[in-house]
XYZ file of C-alpha atoms in Angstrom:
295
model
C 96.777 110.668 88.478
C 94.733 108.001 87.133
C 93.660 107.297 83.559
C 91.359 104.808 84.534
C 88.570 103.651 86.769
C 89.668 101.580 89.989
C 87.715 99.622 92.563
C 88.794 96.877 94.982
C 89.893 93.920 94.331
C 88.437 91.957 97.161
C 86.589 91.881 99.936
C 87.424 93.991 102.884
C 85.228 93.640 106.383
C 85.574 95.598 109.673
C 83.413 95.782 113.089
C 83.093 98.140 115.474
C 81.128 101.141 117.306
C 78.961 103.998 115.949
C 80.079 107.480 117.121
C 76.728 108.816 118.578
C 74.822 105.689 118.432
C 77.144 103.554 120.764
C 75.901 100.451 118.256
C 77.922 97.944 116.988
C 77.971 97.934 113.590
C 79.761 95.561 110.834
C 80.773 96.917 106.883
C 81.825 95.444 104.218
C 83.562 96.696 101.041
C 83.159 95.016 97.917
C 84.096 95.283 94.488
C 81.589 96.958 92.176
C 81.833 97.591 88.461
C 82.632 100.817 86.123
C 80.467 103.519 86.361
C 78.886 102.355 89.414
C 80.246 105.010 91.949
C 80.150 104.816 95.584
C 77.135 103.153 97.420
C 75.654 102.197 100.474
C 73.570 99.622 101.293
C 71.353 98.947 104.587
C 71.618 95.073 104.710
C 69.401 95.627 107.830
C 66.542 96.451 106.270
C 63.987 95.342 104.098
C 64.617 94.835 100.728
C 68.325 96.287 101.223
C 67.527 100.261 99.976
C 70.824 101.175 98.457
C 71.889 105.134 98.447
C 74.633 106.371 96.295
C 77.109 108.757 97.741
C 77.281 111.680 95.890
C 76.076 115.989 97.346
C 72.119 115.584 96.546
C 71.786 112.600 98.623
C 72.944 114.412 101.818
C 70.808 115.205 104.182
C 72.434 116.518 107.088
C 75.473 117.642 108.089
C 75.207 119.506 111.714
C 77.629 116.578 112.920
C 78.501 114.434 110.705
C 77.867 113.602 106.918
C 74.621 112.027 106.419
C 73.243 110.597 102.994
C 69.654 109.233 102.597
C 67.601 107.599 100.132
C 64.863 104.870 99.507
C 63.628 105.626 103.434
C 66.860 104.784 104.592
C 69.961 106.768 105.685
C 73.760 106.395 106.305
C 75.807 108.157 108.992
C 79.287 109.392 109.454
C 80.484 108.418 105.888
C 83.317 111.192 105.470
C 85.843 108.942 106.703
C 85.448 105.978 104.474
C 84.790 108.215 101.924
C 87.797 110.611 102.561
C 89.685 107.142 102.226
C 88.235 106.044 99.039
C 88.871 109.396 97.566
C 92.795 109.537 98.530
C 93.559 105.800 97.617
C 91.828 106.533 94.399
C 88.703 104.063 94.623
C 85.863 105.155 92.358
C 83.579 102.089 92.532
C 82.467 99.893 95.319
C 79.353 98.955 97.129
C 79.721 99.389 100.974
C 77.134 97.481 102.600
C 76.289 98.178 106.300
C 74.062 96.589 109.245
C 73.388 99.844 110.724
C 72.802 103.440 109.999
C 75.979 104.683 111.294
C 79.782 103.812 110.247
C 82.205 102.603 112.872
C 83.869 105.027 114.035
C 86.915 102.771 114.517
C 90.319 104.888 115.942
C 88.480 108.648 115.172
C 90.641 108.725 111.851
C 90.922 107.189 108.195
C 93.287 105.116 109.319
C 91.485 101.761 109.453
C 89.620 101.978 106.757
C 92.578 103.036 104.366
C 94.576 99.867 105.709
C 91.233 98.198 104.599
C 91.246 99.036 100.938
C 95.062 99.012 100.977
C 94.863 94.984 102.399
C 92.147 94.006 99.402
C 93.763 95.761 96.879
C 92.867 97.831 93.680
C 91.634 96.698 90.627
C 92.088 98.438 87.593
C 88.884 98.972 85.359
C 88.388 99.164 81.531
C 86.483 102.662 81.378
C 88.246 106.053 81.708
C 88.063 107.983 85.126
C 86.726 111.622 84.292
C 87.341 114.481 85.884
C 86.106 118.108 86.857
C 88.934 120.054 85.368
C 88.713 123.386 86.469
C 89.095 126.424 84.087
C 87.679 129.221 86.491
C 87.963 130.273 89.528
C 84.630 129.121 92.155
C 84.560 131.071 95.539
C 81.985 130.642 98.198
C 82.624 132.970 101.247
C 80.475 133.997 104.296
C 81.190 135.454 108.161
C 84.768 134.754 108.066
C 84.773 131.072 106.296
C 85.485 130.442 102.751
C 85.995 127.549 100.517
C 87.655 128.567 96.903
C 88.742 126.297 93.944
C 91.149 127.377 91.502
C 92.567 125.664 88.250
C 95.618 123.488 88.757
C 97.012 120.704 86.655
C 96.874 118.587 89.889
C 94.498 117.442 92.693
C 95.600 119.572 95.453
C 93.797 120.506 98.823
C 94.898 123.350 101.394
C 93.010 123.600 104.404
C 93.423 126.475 106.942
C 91.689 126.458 110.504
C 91.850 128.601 113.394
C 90.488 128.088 116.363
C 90.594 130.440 119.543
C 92.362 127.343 121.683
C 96.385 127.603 122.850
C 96.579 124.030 121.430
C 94.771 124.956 118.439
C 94.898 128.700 116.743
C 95.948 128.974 113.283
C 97.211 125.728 111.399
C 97.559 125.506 107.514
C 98.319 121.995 105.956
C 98.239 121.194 101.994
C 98.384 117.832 99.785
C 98.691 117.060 96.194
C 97.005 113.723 95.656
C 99.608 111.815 94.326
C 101.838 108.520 95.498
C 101.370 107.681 99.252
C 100.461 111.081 99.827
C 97.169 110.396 101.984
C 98.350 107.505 103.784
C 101.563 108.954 104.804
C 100.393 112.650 105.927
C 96.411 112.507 105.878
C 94.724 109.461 106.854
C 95.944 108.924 110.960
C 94.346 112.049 111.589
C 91.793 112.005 114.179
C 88.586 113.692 114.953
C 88.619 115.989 117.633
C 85.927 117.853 119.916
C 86.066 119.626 123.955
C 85.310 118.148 126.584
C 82.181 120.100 127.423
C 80.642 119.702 123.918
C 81.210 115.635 124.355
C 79.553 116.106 128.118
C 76.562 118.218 126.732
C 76.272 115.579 123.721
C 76.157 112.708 125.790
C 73.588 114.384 127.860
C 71.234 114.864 124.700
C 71.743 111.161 123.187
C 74.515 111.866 121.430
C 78.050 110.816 121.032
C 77.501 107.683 122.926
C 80.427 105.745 121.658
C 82.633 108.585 121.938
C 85.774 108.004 123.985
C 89.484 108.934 124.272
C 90.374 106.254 122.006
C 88.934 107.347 119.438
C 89.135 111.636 119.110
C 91.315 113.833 120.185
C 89.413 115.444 123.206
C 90.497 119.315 124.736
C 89.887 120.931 127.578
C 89.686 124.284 128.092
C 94.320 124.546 127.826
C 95.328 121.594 126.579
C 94.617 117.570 124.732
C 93.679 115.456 127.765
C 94.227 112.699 125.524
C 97.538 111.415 127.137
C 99.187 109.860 124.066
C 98.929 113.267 122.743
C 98.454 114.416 118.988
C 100.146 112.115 116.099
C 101.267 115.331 114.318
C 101.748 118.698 115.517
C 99.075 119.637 113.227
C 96.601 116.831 113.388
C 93.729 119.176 113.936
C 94.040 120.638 110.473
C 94.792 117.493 108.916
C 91.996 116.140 110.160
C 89.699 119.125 108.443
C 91.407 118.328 105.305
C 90.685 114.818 105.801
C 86.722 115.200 106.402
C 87.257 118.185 102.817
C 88.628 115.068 100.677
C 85.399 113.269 102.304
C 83.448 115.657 101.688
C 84.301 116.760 98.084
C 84.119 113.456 97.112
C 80.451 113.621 97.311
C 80.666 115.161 93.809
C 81.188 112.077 92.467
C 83.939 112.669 90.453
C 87.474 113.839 90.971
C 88.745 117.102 91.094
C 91.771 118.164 88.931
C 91.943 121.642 90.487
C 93.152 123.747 94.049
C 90.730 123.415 96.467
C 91.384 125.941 99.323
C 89.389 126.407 102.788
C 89.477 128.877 105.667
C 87.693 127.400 108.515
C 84.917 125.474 107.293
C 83.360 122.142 107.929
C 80.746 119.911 106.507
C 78.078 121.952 106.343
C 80.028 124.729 104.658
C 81.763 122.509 102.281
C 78.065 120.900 101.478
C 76.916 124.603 100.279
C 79.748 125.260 97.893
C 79.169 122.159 96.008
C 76.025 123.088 95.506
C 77.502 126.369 94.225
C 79.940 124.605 92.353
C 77.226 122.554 90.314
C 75.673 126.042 89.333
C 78.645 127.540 87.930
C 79.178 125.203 84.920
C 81.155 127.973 83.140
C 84.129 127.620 85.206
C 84.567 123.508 84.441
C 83.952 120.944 82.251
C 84.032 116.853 82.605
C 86.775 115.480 81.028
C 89.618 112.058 80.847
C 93.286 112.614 80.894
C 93.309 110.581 78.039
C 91.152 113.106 75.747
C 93.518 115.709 77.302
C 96.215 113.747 75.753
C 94.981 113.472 72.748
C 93.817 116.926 72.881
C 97.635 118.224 73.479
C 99.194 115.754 70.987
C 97.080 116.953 68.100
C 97.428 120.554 69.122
């Protein structure tokens, strides 16, 4: 875990084609300074409106993560986010030509190589952390998301769909080493075939292709390289809850635990996790430190 803040060390560029907007779309990541967070910037538009990526900014998540601000929004950020979150990037400003993010190979993937390519830089000001001290559960018609206190950053995502490639798949990371590039980030989205049909018939999903999500009929992936791990679907969901979570704008030190939720689900318990502020507290590993060597 880190002691202090990181961002990247250079510049890092990519191209390519929004997932439901079928636009091309360039980004750029550049280095920002401490304290500065995640944000995104329109270069687009007039006078550049800037929106910072953390929960209260989002405003929708039926299909993808969406953050707005300033009369401007950003689209289908959990990837790049997901990425900045496991390589362990808290500042940078991410400036875009469009309002939605390339959707690139359907996974993390790109953008991780990104980051990893530039580099990371470390910063002069402490990282802080939500150390949890309490349980936080938020549970409704089957799904559940549930945090629990843990020394570590550690995610376990459970799904289960009613599909015979699919049904139940559990996968779980500690955030540590090379953990998200080597078992996280080559994940890919995935959707059926008759939701991409009926979303391309409403607009939607326009840039969507077999190159980049994993696409089911109703028996099996019709994708014909097949599935990069047995349980890609799963890792995937984990993938978009690291996205996701990041949103709070700090990291986690605690066991975050899910049972078939998505964005919109994951979106309400941080909004239940800001309102129970007895069961955390904001904190640096080095005033834990010095809090244990003085004890």
């Amino acid at each position: 875990m880190q002691r202090y803040q990181h961002t990247v060390a250079g510049e890092a560029r990519c191209k390519g084609v929004g997932l439901h907007s079928g636009r091309e779309v360039e980004l750029s990541i550049k280095p920002a300074p401490p304290n500065h967070g995640i944000r995104f910037s329109r270069i687009d538009l007039p006078n550049r409106p800037t929106i910072c990526a953390i929960f209260k900014n989002v405003v929708d998540t039926s299909l993808a993560t969406v953050i707005g601000g300033e009369g401007a929004i950003v689209s289908t950020i959990e990837h790049l986010m997901s990425s900045f979150a496991g390589l362990g990037v808290d500042n940078a400003l991410v400036e875009i030509n469009s309002y939605e993010l390339p959707i690139l190979d359907g996974s993390a993937a790109p953008f991780a190589r990104m980051i990893t390519e530039a580099g990371l830089k470390e910063q002069d000001s402490p990282r802080y952390y939500f150390m949890v001290r309490q349980p936080i559960q938020l549970a409704e018609n089957g799904r559940s998301v549930t945090i629990y206190p843990d020394e570590q950053a550690r995610v376990t995502c459970n799904i289960d769909f009613p599909h015979p490639a699919m049904g139940k798949q559990t996968v779980s990371i500690t955030l540590s080493g090379n953990a998200f590039e080597e078992e996280i980030c080559r994940a890919r989205t995935f959707g059926f075939l008759h939701e991409l049909e009926f979303m391309k018939q409403c607009g939607l999903a326009k840039g969507g292709t077999l190159d980049n999500a994993i696409v089911l009929d109703e028996e099996k992936v019709i994708n014909e390289e097949g599935l990069r791990f047995e349980d890609e679907f799963a890792r995937h969901k984990l993938l978009d809850c690291l996205g996701d979570f990041s949103l709070l704008g700090i990291p986690i030190l605690g066991h975050v635990v899910t049972h078939k939720s998505g964005h919109a689900f994951n979106h309400a318990f941080l909004e239940k996790f800001f309102q129970e502020k007895d069961c955390w507290e904001t904190t640096t590993l080095i005033a834990q430190e010095k809090a244990v060597m003085q004890a």
